[in-house]
XYZ file of C-alpha atoms in Angstrom:
675
model
C -31.613 81.105 32.984
C -29.991 79.392 29.991
C -31.711 79.296 26.600
C -34.404 76.633 26.361
C -33.630 73.313 24.745
C -31.057 70.534 24.995
C -28.219 69.771 22.609
C -27.286 66.103 22.913
C -23.909 64.984 21.619
C -24.091 61.223 21.088
C -20.676 59.598 20.972
C -17.202 60.751 21.922
C -15.567 60.482 18.497
C -12.863 62.769 17.167
C -15.286 65.381 15.799
C -17.120 65.774 19.103
C -13.849 65.807 21.052
C -12.673 68.748 18.956
C -16.009 70.526 19.404
C -15.676 70.167 23.185
C -12.070 71.357 23.059
C -13.195 74.477 21.192
C -15.867 75.273 23.785
C -13.415 74.654 26.619
C -10.910 77.080 25.101
C -13.509 79.576 23.849
C -16.533 79.354 26.173
C -18.177 82.339 24.488
C -18.752 80.096 21.449
C -20.626 77.436 23.419
C -24.362 77.462 22.659
C -26.438 78.817 25.545
C -28.590 75.679 25.760
C -27.969 72.764 28.094
C -25.488 70.387 26.439
C -24.950 66.696 27.233
C -22.348 64.279 25.877
C -23.144 60.566 26.115
C -20.544 57.895 25.470
C -20.186 54.260 26.488
C -16.791 54.941 28.123
C -15.244 57.928 29.858
C -12.354 58.055 27.396
C -12.015 57.962 23.612
C -8.944 56.458 21.969
C -7.241 58.566 19.314
C -7.185 56.247 16.299
C -3.919 57.607 14.899
C -1.977 56.179 17.853
C -3.796 52.846 18.222
C -1.223 50.956 16.093
C 1.492 52.350 18.375
C -0.489 51.116 21.388
C -0.768 47.660 19.822
C 2.980 47.706 19.115
C 3.729 48.562 22.752
C 5.151 52.002 21.949
C 2.500 53.894 23.927
C 0.656 53.425 27.182
C -3.099 53.556 26.924
C -3.453 56.851 28.755
C -1.146 58.501 26.191
C -3.845 58.188 23.512
C -6.970 58.310 25.674
C -8.952 61.556 25.457
C -10.519 62.114 28.876
C -14.084 62.951 27.883
C -15.294 63.526 31.443
C -12.576 66.090 32.085
C -13.083 67.667 28.658
C -16.809 68.048 29.363
C -16.070 69.630 32.747
C -13.867 72.212 31.066
C -16.422 72.864 28.319
C -19.429 73.259 30.658
C -21.066 70.135 29.239
C -22.748 67.361 31.237
C -21.223 63.911 30.772
C -23.218 60.667 30.780
C -21.420 57.325 30.599
C -23.935 54.887 29.158
C -24.503 52.661 26.143
C -26.907 53.861 23.445
C -29.418 51.228 22.334
C -32.056 53.051 20.268
C -32.833 56.374 18.579
C -36.260 57.799 17.831
C -35.749 60.939 15.702
C -39.498 61.541 15.404
C -40.041 61.841 19.153
C -36.560 63.232 19.846
C -35.284 60.688 22.327
C -32.254 58.456 22.636
C -32.651 55.268 24.627
C -29.743 54.062 26.762
C -29.228 50.794 28.598
C -30.727 50.408 32.103
C -31.943 53.976 32.534
C -34.543 56.432 31.175
C -34.276 57.760 27.635
C -32.576 61.108 27.056
C -34.677 63.735 25.271
C -33.166 66.376 23.007
C -34.000 69.359 20.823
C -30.819 69.057 18.735
C -28.827 65.879 18.284
C -25.315 65.398 16.926
C -24.167 61.843 16.194
C -20.484 60.914 16.284
C -20.787 57.324 17.473
C -18.046 55.801 15.345
C -18.344 52.543 13.445
C -18.129 48.809 14.066
C -16.447 46.159 11.965
C -18.587 44.454 9.367
C -19.917 41.167 10.775
C -18.104 37.977 9.842
C -18.333 34.330 10.806
C -14.662 34.329 11.801
C -12.299 36.741 13.471
C -12.342 39.220 16.341
C -13.577 42.564 14.952
C -11.021 45.357 15.294
C -13.905 47.718 16.178
C -15.026 48.478 18.819
C -11.391 48.995 19.796
C -11.800 48.249 23.503
C -12.826 44.630 22.878
C -10.116 43.940 20.293
C -7.405 45.453 22.488
C -8.482 43.204 25.348
C -8.385 40.246 22.935
C -4.785 41.051 21.957
C -3.693 41.518 25.576
C -4.842 37.964 26.311
C -2.930 36.438 23.400
C 0.237 34.477 24.161
C 3.275 35.949 22.340
C 4.772 32.438 22.199
C 1.699 30.667 20.846
C 2.715 28.346 18.000
C -0.520 29.028 16.137
C -0.258 32.021 13.782
C -2.455 35.050 14.289
C -4.053 36.209 11.064
C -5.072 39.771 10.246
C -7.899 39.619 7.713
C -7.903 42.661 5.441
C -4.904 44.287 3.753
C -6.057 47.901 3.592
C -4.257 50.677 5.450
C -5.749 49.587 8.801
C -4.821 45.930 8.314
C -1.275 46.810 7.293
C -0.710 49.062 10.298
C -2.141 46.464 12.673
C -0.088 43.535 11.361
C 3.144 45.568 11.403
C 2.312 46.719 14.940
C 1.802 43.099 15.965
C 5.176 42.152 14.533
C 6.773 44.805 16.731
C 4.750 43.574 19.711
C 5.566 39.909 19.104
C 8.969 39.576 17.391
C 8.798 35.756 17.300
C 5.139 34.819 16.832
C 3.957 33.665 13.403
C 1.754 36.291 11.706
C -0.374 36.199 8.566
C -2.050 38.920 6.503
C -4.987 37.943 4.304
C -5.427 40.078 1.180
C -7.663 40.067 -1.836
C -5.755 38.387 -4.718
C -3.298 40.918 -6.133
C -4.280 43.653 -3.677
C -0.755 44.581 -2.514
C 2.014 45.718 -4.849
C 5.508 44.143 -4.949
C 7.032 46.801 -2.682
C 4.610 46.063 0.173
C 4.951 42.339 -0.380
C 8.737 42.647 -0.042
C 8.408 44.556 3.247
C 5.999 41.908 4.534
C 8.505 39.165 3.703
C 11.234 41.106 5.501
C 8.952 41.295 8.539
C 8.283 37.539 8.307
C 4.562 38.100 7.776
C 2.990 35.446 5.547
C 0.699 36.833 2.831
C -2.474 34.800 2.321
C -4.292 35.179 -0.998
C -7.396 33.105 -0.247
C -10.060 32.971 2.420
C -8.959 29.645 3.883
C -9.875 28.910 7.465
C -7.229 30.400 9.812
C -5.232 27.871 11.826
C -5.196 30.173 14.819
C -6.939 33.319 16.091
C -7.722 36.112 13.650
C -8.385 39.847 13.741
C -10.915 41.323 11.332
C -9.860 44.563 9.556
C -12.116 44.347 6.496
C -14.003 47.603 6.734
C -16.644 49.095 8.975
C -20.297 50.089 9.138
C -22.531 52.170 11.361
C -23.728 50.744 14.707
C -26.672 48.355 14.383
C -29.121 50.588 16.260
C -28.820 53.261 13.546
C -30.436 50.884 11.054
C -33.689 50.868 13.064
C -33.879 54.644 13.531
C -35.416 55.446 10.141
C -32.552 57.739 9.140
C -31.197 57.869 5.561
C -28.236 55.473 5.386
C -25.729 54.481 2.724
C -25.045 50.773 1.977
C -22.531 50.665 4.863
C -25.089 51.896 7.371
C -23.540 55.369 7.579
C -25.890 58.335 8.042
C -26.318 60.531 4.970
C -25.892 64.264 5.572
C -25.769 67.445 3.546
C -22.660 69.625 3.296
C -23.629 71.320 6.572
C -23.336 67.905 8.294
C -27.105 67.984 8.857
C -28.885 64.639 8.433
C -30.867 64.553 5.196
C -34.514 65.282 5.966
C -33.894 65.971 9.679
C -33.036 69.650 10.260
C -32.305 69.264 13.998
C -29.994 66.243 13.584
C -26.296 66.346 12.686
C -23.782 63.555 12.084
C -20.034 63.315 11.498
C -17.091 60.971 11.808
C -17.096 57.297 10.835
C -20.863 56.928 11.335
C -21.710 59.547 8.694
C -21.120 60.409 5.050
C -21.818 63.597 3.102
C -24.160 62.504 0.303
C -22.716 64.982 -2.227
C -19.087 64.434 -1.198
C -18.646 60.862 0.102
C -15.357 60.069 1.815
C -14.221 56.779 3.375
C -14.511 56.281 7.125
C -11.243 57.620 8.503
C -9.955 59.500 11.498
C -8.501 62.083 9.114
C -11.910 63.268 7.928
C -13.399 62.952 11.424
C -10.760 65.404 12.652
C -11.300 67.743 9.689
C -15.054 67.763 10.409
C -14.555 69.118 13.928
C -14.536 72.819 13.041
C -17.424 72.830 10.518
C -19.499 70.732 12.920
C -18.859 73.177 15.768
C -19.733 76.144 13.531
C -23.034 74.610 12.460
C -24.064 73.351 15.895
C -23.481 76.840 17.277
C -25.431 78.398 14.411
C -28.336 75.935 14.698
C -28.738 76.502 18.435
C -28.752 80.273 17.896
C -31.133 80.160 14.920
C -28.465 81.398 12.494
C -27.715 80.222 8.922
C -25.572 77.114 8.508
C -22.362 76.981 6.480
C -21.623 74.174 3.984
C -18.317 72.325 4.139
C -16.388 70.878 1.210
C -13.976 68.198 2.479
C -10.783 67.702 0.510
C -10.866 64.865 -1.998
C -7.754 63.108 -0.725
C -6.126 62.897 2.676
C -2.541 62.191 3.621
C -2.168 58.869 5.421
C 0.958 57.988 7.366
C 1.282 54.229 7.845
C 3.868 52.898 10.284
C 5.931 49.789 9.643
C 7.354 47.254 12.114
C 10.571 49.300 12.212
C 10.971 52.985 13.052
C 9.726 53.969 9.604
C 6.479 54.952 7.885
C 4.911 55.380 4.457
C 3.163 58.517 3.276
C 0.165 57.768 1.067
C -1.914 60.271 -0.910
C -4.462 58.554 -3.099
C -2.457 56.255 -5.394
C 0.871 57.925 -4.565
C 3.175 56.423 -1.906
C 6.523 57.462 -0.431
C 8.734 55.466 1.914
C 9.106 53.679 4.198
C 11.235 56.366 5.804
C 12.440 57.081 9.380
C 11.780 60.789 8.793
C 8.138 60.083 7.968
C 7.875 58.000 11.151
C 9.201 60.903 13.231
C 6.807 63.246 11.418
C 3.867 60.959 12.233
C 4.833 60.785 15.905
C 5.074 64.575 16.147
C 1.622 64.995 14.568
C 0.040 62.413 16.870
C 1.596 63.745 20.050
C 0.697 67.323 19.128
C -2.926 66.274 18.568
C -3.129 64.682 22.019
C -1.297 67.584 23.666
C -4.094 69.851 22.476
C -6.489 68.122 24.883
C -4.372 68.713 27.981
C -5.643 71.267 30.453
C -3.727 74.549 30.008
C -1.247 75.287 32.792
C -3.132 78.449 33.761
C -6.271 76.372 34.409
C -4.403 73.603 36.229
C -2.733 76.116 38.567
C -5.931 78.042 39.325
C -7.207 78.255 42.893
C -8.919 74.985 43.920
C -12.692 74.946 43.790
C -14.910 73.841 46.649
C -15.460 70.087 46.528
C -18.843 68.484 46.024
C -20.474 65.326 47.315
C -19.979 64.574 50.995
C -16.908 66.818 50.976
C -19.395 69.709 50.932
C -20.598 68.991 54.472
C -20.053 71.397 57.349
C -16.697 70.856 59.114
C -16.785 68.889 62.349
C -15.834 71.740 64.704
C -18.566 74.298 63.870
C -21.092 71.466 63.584
C -20.314 70.161 67.068
C -20.299 73.661 68.532
C -23.683 74.504 67.031
C -25.224 71.249 68.268
C -23.906 71.836 71.785
C -25.360 75.355 71.869
C -28.860 74.053 71.186
C -28.565 71.041 73.466
C -28.149 68.415 70.762
C -24.606 67.302 71.541
C -23.591 63.872 72.748
C -22.658 60.562 71.171
C -23.314 60.737 67.420
C -24.969 57.752 65.727
C -25.665 56.967 62.099
C -29.442 56.573 62.530
C -32.097 57.255 65.133
C -34.385 54.635 66.681
C -37.977 55.841 66.721
C -39.775 55.744 70.079
C -42.433 53.029 70.416
C -41.034 51.376 67.270
C -38.005 49.514 68.589
C -37.081 48.001 65.217
C -37.612 51.122 63.090
C -34.633 53.342 62.272
C -34.436 56.590 60.351
C -31.617 58.672 58.913
C -31.118 61.577 56.527
C -28.327 62.533 54.142
C -27.665 64.458 50.955
C -25.262 66.807 49.210
C -24.784 69.019 46.146
C -24.381 67.152 42.875
C -21.071 65.303 42.735
C -21.229 64.611 38.987
C -23.005 66.207 36.035
C -24.956 63.035 35.175
C -28.239 63.420 37.122
C -29.040 59.679 37.045
C -25.635 58.736 38.404
C -25.796 61.528 40.955
C -29.198 60.292 42.142
C -27.840 56.777 42.483
C -24.749 57.809 44.444
C -26.704 60.092 46.767
C -29.138 57.272 47.532
C -26.313 54.797 48.151
C -24.620 57.288 50.457
C -27.817 57.896 52.433
C -28.655 54.196 52.736
C -25.178 53.540 54.101
C -26.197 55.074 57.447
C -28.782 52.340 57.936
C -26.492 49.569 56.703
C -23.977 50.712 59.318
C -26.647 50.045 61.938
C -27.272 46.573 60.553
C -30.675 47.640 59.230
C -32.236 46.880 55.864
C -33.721 49.890 54.053
C -37.490 49.658 53.626
C -38.493 53.091 52.316
C -37.253 56.578 51.566
C -38.475 60.104 50.945
C -36.573 62.768 49.062
C -36.358 66.511 48.614
C -34.897 67.562 45.269
C -33.899 71.125 44.485
C -33.705 71.836 40.763
C -31.790 74.635 39.022
C -33.530 77.617 37.491
C -33.897 76.328 33.912
C -36.911 75.770 31.650
C -39.759 73.606 32.909
C -38.990 71.015 30.220
C -35.366 70.708 31.334
C -36.392 70.583 34.994
C -38.699 67.707 34.141
C -35.887 65.784 32.436
C -33.500 66.424 35.336
C -36.156 65.220 37.776
C -36.866 62.062 35.737
C -33.188 61.122 35.582
C -32.572 61.936 39.258
C -35.576 59.962 40.514
C -34.670 57.008 38.301
C -31.150 57.001 39.776
C -32.560 57.030 43.319
C -35.011 54.246 42.518
C -32.276 52.090 40.984
C -30.787 51.834 44.495
C -34.066 51.282 46.332
C -35.317 48.687 43.837
C -32.208 46.559 44.381
C -33.081 46.381 48.089
C -36.817 45.840 47.683
C -37.406 49.300 49.174
C -39.879 51.978 48.058
C -39.712 55.684 47.376
C -42.860 56.696 49.245
C -42.877 60.455 48.759
C -40.946 63.664 48.574
C -40.845 67.305 47.687
C -39.362 69.427 44.915
C -38.078 72.978 44.991
C -36.607 75.419 42.503
C -33.280 77.011 43.376
C -32.961 80.768 43.685
C -29.178 80.670 43.264
C -27.310 81.213 40.009
C -27.531 78.226 37.690
C -24.176 76.502 37.178
C -22.874 75.291 33.831
C -23.848 72.571 33.165
C -27.185 73.057 34.870
C -27.279 69.449 36.126
C -24.637 70.407 38.718
C -27.344 72.579 40.292
C -29.415 69.549 41.368
C -29.352 68.994 45.142
C -30.808 65.895 46.774
C -31.730 65.138 50.364
C -32.961 61.668 51.327
C -34.715 60.436 54.441
C -34.306 56.666 54.657
C -36.218 54.276 56.893
C -35.188 50.769 57.814
C -35.860 47.785 59.994
C -33.436 46.007 62.274
C -34.566 42.611 63.618
C -32.095 42.993 66.480
C -30.816 45.944 68.434
C -29.081 48.279 65.981
C -25.322 48.333 65.763
C -23.920 51.482 67.367
C -20.686 53.417 66.927
C -19.933 53.245 70.625
C -19.742 49.500 71.333
C -15.985 48.949 70.924
C -14.488 46.241 73.164
C -10.873 45.309 73.959
C -9.553 42.750 71.475
C -11.911 43.808 68.682
C -10.611 43.729 65.140
C -11.357 46.731 62.927
C -12.534 45.793 59.428
C -13.150 48.043 56.434
C -15.275 47.101 53.406
C -13.770 49.142 50.540
C -10.911 51.564 49.784
C -10.525 55.210 50.755
C -9.648 58.174 48.566
C -12.786 59.412 46.825
C -12.310 62.936 48.164
C -8.872 63.476 46.649
C -9.804 61.739 43.386
C -12.693 64.125 42.774
C -10.642 67.092 43.970
C -7.944 66.107 41.496
C -10.517 65.672 38.745
C -11.502 69.335 39.064
C -7.955 70.366 38.171
C -7.389 67.638 35.600
C -4.874 65.819 37.807
C -6.818 62.578 38.296
C -6.310 59.923 35.651
C -9.502 58.868 33.886
C -8.866 55.199 34.642
C -8.453 55.932 38.363
C -11.719 57.874 38.558
C -13.470 55.136 36.569
C -12.222 52.510 39.020
C -13.454 54.519 42.000
C -16.860 55.169 40.438
C -17.282 51.491 39.636
C -16.908 50.670 43.333
C -18.794 53.700 44.634
C -21.878 52.892 42.553
C -22.127 49.307 43.844
C -24.592 48.864 46.684
C -23.238 47.561 49.992
C -26.610 46.308 51.204
C -25.489 42.754 50.415
C -22.943 43.039 53.243
C -25.833 42.757 55.697
C -26.250 39.123 54.647
C -22.630 38.451 55.643
C -22.934 40.316 58.922
C -26.205 38.796 60.158
C -25.006 35.228 60.996
C -22.250 36.601 63.249
C -24.143 39.583 64.636
C -23.349 38.634 68.231
C -19.647 38.995 67.525
C -19.976 42.490 66.032
C -19.799 45.194 68.661
C -19.736 48.497 66.741
C -20.136 49.773 63.196
C -20.212 53.022 61.253
C -19.729 54.228 57.704
C -16.812 56.414 56.630
C -18.147 59.608 55.060
C -17.247 63.293 55.146
C -15.079 63.356 58.289
C -12.760 60.615 57.030
C -11.489 57.485 58.733
C -9.896 59.275 61.699
C -12.895 61.494 62.289
C -15.223 58.509 62.443
C -12.817 56.532 64.628
C -12.918 59.512 66.972
C -16.700 59.229 67.134
C -16.381 55.527 67.974
C -13.908 56.341 70.767
C -15.851 59.312 72.138
C -17.335 57.343 75.055
C -14.602 54.698 75.262
C -11.756 56.509 77.072
C -10.113 53.286 78.293
C -9.597 51.907 74.781
C -6.777 52.430 72.335
C -6.911 51.653 68.623
C -3.848 50.362 66.826
C -3.946 50.954 63.077
C -1.895 49.083 60.498
C -1.291 51.876 58.001
C 0.018 49.530 55.319
C -3.256 47.558 55.404
C -5.548 50.552 54.855
C -6.740 50.253 51.233
C -6.637 53.253 48.908
C -8.165 53.685 45.478
C -5.671 53.635 42.593
C -4.130 57.058 42.148
C -5.199 58.488 45.512
C -1.832 58.317 47.280
C -0.079 59.723 44.222
C -2.387 62.750 44.275
C -1.672 63.332 47.963
C 2.059 63.213 47.189
C 1.478 65.969 44.625
C -0.095 68.183 47.284
C -3.714 67.712 46.143
C -6.496 67.290 48.679
C -10.204 67.897 49.157
C -11.403 71.327 50.240
C -12.804 69.690 53.426
C -9.420 68.150 54.294
C -7.975 71.209 56.117
C -10.734 71.131 58.732
C -10.650 67.313 58.882
C -6.941 67.475 59.803
C -8.014 68.455 63.299
C -8.700 64.721 63.722
C -4.946 64.088 63.591
C -5.057 64.865 67.328
C -6.360 61.314 67.841
C -2.942 60.057 66.698
C -1.405 61.698 69.777
C -3.206 59.346 72.150
C -6.093 56.978 71.558
C -5.182 56.001 67.973
C -1.712 54.602 67.357
C -0.159 53.827 63.964
C 2.069 50.761 63.917
C 4.425 52.384 61.393
C 5.734 55.886 60.917
C 3.146 57.358 58.552
C 3.939 58.979 55.236
C 2.433 62.372 54.466
C 0.159 60.674 51.932
C -1.136 58.197 54.530
C -1.877 61.007 56.980
C -3.951 62.721 54.290
C -5.743 59.470 53.440
C -6.808 59.140 57.086
C -8.763 62.427 56.901
C -9.915 62.295 53.270
C -13.727 62.830 53.080
C -15.551 59.909 51.508
C -18.666 59.765 49.353
C -20.249 56.284 49.164
C -17.459 55.247 51.489
C -16.786 51.967 53.281
C -18.399 50.434 56.315
C -16.118 50.173 59.344
C -16.940 47.568 61.975
C -15.427 46.277 65.188
C -15.831 42.581 65.948
C -14.294 39.689 67.824
C -11.560 37.594 66.233
C -13.865 34.749 65.208
C -16.167 37.088 63.299
C -13.163 38.874 61.780
C -11.766 35.605 60.453
C -15.053 34.624 58.839
C -15.718 38.062 57.327
C -12.250 38.519 55.847
C -12.422 35.056 54.296
C -15.893 35.408 52.785
C -16.225 39.032 51.703
C -14.461 42.268 50.805
C -13.488 43.018 54.400
C -9.900 43.980 55.241
C -8.566 44.168 58.793
C -6.839 47.506 59.358
C -6.347 47.478 63.118
C -7.551 46.406 66.520
C -8.773 47.801 69.825
C -6.826 47.248 73.031
C -7.361 48.184 76.650
C -5.810 51.576 77.346
C -3.880 52.706 80.393
C -5.673 54.118 83.405
């Protein structure tokens, strides 16, 4: 059992990223308590390379620190959610649309936001301002004005000149703020210098300084005039011994430094030292940050200035090359070491953890339970009542999200029968941790399950909890296992897997590829953006598809959901009692999640895929591909799915209506086979 207590890392800023990197590389340093990182996005942008991103020199993934992957390596649970409130007296952090997170120690590295202004798009948060710039027309005749001529404003306006060689640009300074050398470079770059605060004639970008997030102001913490949290030299919040803060949201009271990525990076090691000491009950160590920091500021050409306090050198191409080397080396430090990437693949979680089809079928036959499989069972004497059961080991380390996905996956069995979910019961097995942590894991898990049921007007009517007797994983939240029994009502006869008819069109409701994406994530091969895209779809309920299906129910002859056995395995179940039918699949029409096919091409697959490949035998007879399949497509056909798509067979009229009014894609058709 791990040491009691929870260390909550709020925010994925540079300091926390470096702390996680340290624990990933040196796991013996990681505190023995349960540790959670919460951030509003799964990646954090390295600020030193943002101007290069704006200029078009970098792709976004080149400067995006993959926090989810970093947490996996460090043995830390990751929660993607937006923080809305902090109560340091009662030790909880409230997040949007889910239960509060409780903590024993809290470290804040939540960054800063631009100071509010009546005009201009704030440069921070970066995600919103980057989207704003992507939507701007490079040929717009109206000038874009950068308001603020500090280091950030200068870098941004020069980056914009490189991005848009022809568009009119303006930089608004305080009167006399910039010296003649900088003014000359601005003129050479055709950037107009504005000395007043006149109303911009076009869009504007606000780079006039930053402050702490608004919710910090209501937390009762000691703040400086910019809303930054005051700490001592140990990075401990003044008057709050179990709270720490660093990065742009914090300032050392006895050694104030401006908000800057330089000091956020420098704070990484002392923060890690003191978090480790605090969790182990050891003395803390004060940190004295340097008084000045070297700033390298890029120009619109391949050159940069070096600035140290009031001293400046450049612009120089050598300094630009030096800056690029520093930035790329910083990001390279977050890549998974080759030894870890090449390690033996781990067993996959989610629905990929189910028993392979062959031993399952053999066991069922031996006890007289073989026959045509269906997604749900109709209860005797209750013709409209259906019941099903599903569950799996935790797929992700966020217990709320895991509860939601498990519930969605279980409900899918009833949706595949055309039934609306009315109630559910659950069995939850919790890891062997302290009672307080078990309570928090149970709260988050149940809330995730209820988020799915509430959307459908269904109830959680009961359940059971157990404590695991197996070794507790790190993080402990991966030790949560959920099983759900779901009940539903079907006003008509339920849709079955076995009702295929000649001429039926085969429609699928969402892409395939979740198995390989999560398998790749365990080795660091899956791109953060690709996993984010898959999770966004996976966590959306498909119960609304029943409303589309109902008006044309008579034209729908069979339906199932694609789960652990993959598309081919479930097609095989649909064909099991239809020997005179053949299915023709259009491989080019089968949708895949972004990144999935690329991972297959690299030889990555789910740990359930080898046994699922037995379903390729269907391609030798009853299932025909219209094109010669690629190796990646063959793997996609047997990839195990969690929260996968519905697959239905319907007549052409229903197919036309469904593909025109919903997410459905036709991937094939059923034809009469040969005698």
